[in-house]
Amino acid sequence: MKKTLAAIAALLIAAAVSPESSAQKTKQNYVIGFYNLENLFDIYDDPVKNDQEYLPEGKNKWTQAKYEKKLSNMATVIRTMADNNKRWHTILGVSEIENRLVLEDLVSRPEIAAANYQIVHYDSPDRRGVDVALLYKPDQFTYLDSESIPFDFNSDIDFSDTDTSYFKTRDILMVRGKIAGEDFAFYVAHLPSRIGGKGGNLRSRGAEIIYNHSRQLEKEFPGIKIVVMGDMNDDPKDESMAGYLHGRETLEEMGRDDFFSPYLSMLKAGYGSLCYQGVWCIYDLELVNYNLAFAPEGGLRIQPVTKNQGKEYYGVIFKRPFMTTQKGTYKGYPFRTFSNGAFVGGYSDHYPTYIVVGK
């Protein structure tokens, strides 16, 4: 029954008008997005990383050829988005990457080398051995500083079901700089997993850490424009995003201390960036603060970029047939690297998402 419902949902989503960016329509605009690269590991053993499955002799038989195929696939998606938008992403947050080396190999791929992407990355203590990072175009974004924000339990949230002495997860990345002379900050997160049906309080804590840090940043840099992005392992309607991160569905609902959550209305309309346990979800999010949602005339602000059945949305879930499983049990789902333990040469179990800011 669950598979039948999932198949129906997949058909409904496929039948909807494919979201396309209108990035080329305004005079000055910038694409800002996020992509979960689904376990982008190199083939080398790192004694401080949990990379045993991704070694030539490991469970996944992770060879140089498979690694090169994975890099080419990721670069192809990034290049296809650029072709669609007639411009490269200015900012692209990524998750599930092992280290800086895999990012250096990615940005040097011939498919995307022309973008000249620069990298912001910190090693973090995650037990799975994966990190988040940010890629940026230096001719569009002037890097100023960055910070790796650790996960902690200094909160009133109840963590009684968590072994806090053992728990380790990804740090949250904050990168600050300028676009067209305007102050921006980007948070990139990969909040704790849903494995075992747990972690809701942990994801709420991650959102709380981001929110508190962003409030302090706004005090330090009045007028700064903020984008929070990442694989939140929660939908925009869940408590972490709607409650602790103060994500609002519409611009009209926003207060000065809220974030605009453009994928909340898209979730209600039937869109999805991944399928989890037979249900389409949007875990891959960008949210923007009041300063970016309501910039004064002449300033950069978030733009509507997706039209479907007469409605305008402010987010894009980017999917193409080559990124989608075309047959079998998982037809209509994102075409992933491994399926049922076998290497199938796909892309990711998530579709990338992005927003456009412009004048």
Short mmCIF file of C-alpha atoms in Angstrom, two decimals, residues 191 203-204 207-208 211 232 234-249 253 257-261 264 267-268 285 287:
data_model
loop_
_atom_site.label_atom_id
_atom_site.label_comp_id
_atom_site.label_asym_id
_atom_site.label_seq_id
_atom_site.Cartn_x
_atom_site.Cartn_y
_atom_site.Cartn_z
CA LEU A 191 20.92 18.31 10.80
CA ARG A 203 17.14 18.73 14.84
CA SER A 204 15.27 21.30 16.91
CA ALA A 207 17.77 24.92 14.31
CA GLU A 208 17.94 26.71 17.65
CA TYR A 211 18.63 30.91 14.93
CA MET A 232 17.48 19.60 7.55
CA ASP A 234 12.86 17.75 8.46
CA ASP A 235 10.16 19.26 6.32
CA PRO A 236 9.61 23.04 6.51
CA LYS A 237 6.39 22.39 8.47
CA ASP A 238 8.19 20.46 11.25
CA GLU A 239 8.93 21.92 14.67
CA SER A 240 12.62 22.48 14.02
CA MET A 241 11.98 24.66 10.97
CA ALA A 242 8.59 26.27 11.75
CA GLY A 243 9.17 26.61 15.49
CA TYR A 244 12.84 26.89 16.43
CA LEU A 245 13.96 28.54 13.17
CA HIS A 246 10.79 30.68 12.98
CA GLY A 247 10.11 29.70 9.35
CA ARG A 248 7.01 31.42 7.92
CA GLU A 249 5.10 30.27 4.85
CA GLU A 253 3.28 36.42 7.99
CA ASP A 257 12.78 38.13 13.76
CA ASP A 258 11.35 35.49 11.44
CA PHE A 259 12.66 33.64 8.39
CA PHE A 260 10.74 33.26 5.13
CA SER A 261 10.43 29.54 4.31
CA LEU A 264 6.54 25.32 2.95
CA LEU A 267 5.45 21.08 0.15
CA LYS A 268 1.72 21.69 0.53
CA LEU A 285 15.84 24.05 2.16
CA LEU A 287 15.25 30.20 4.24
#
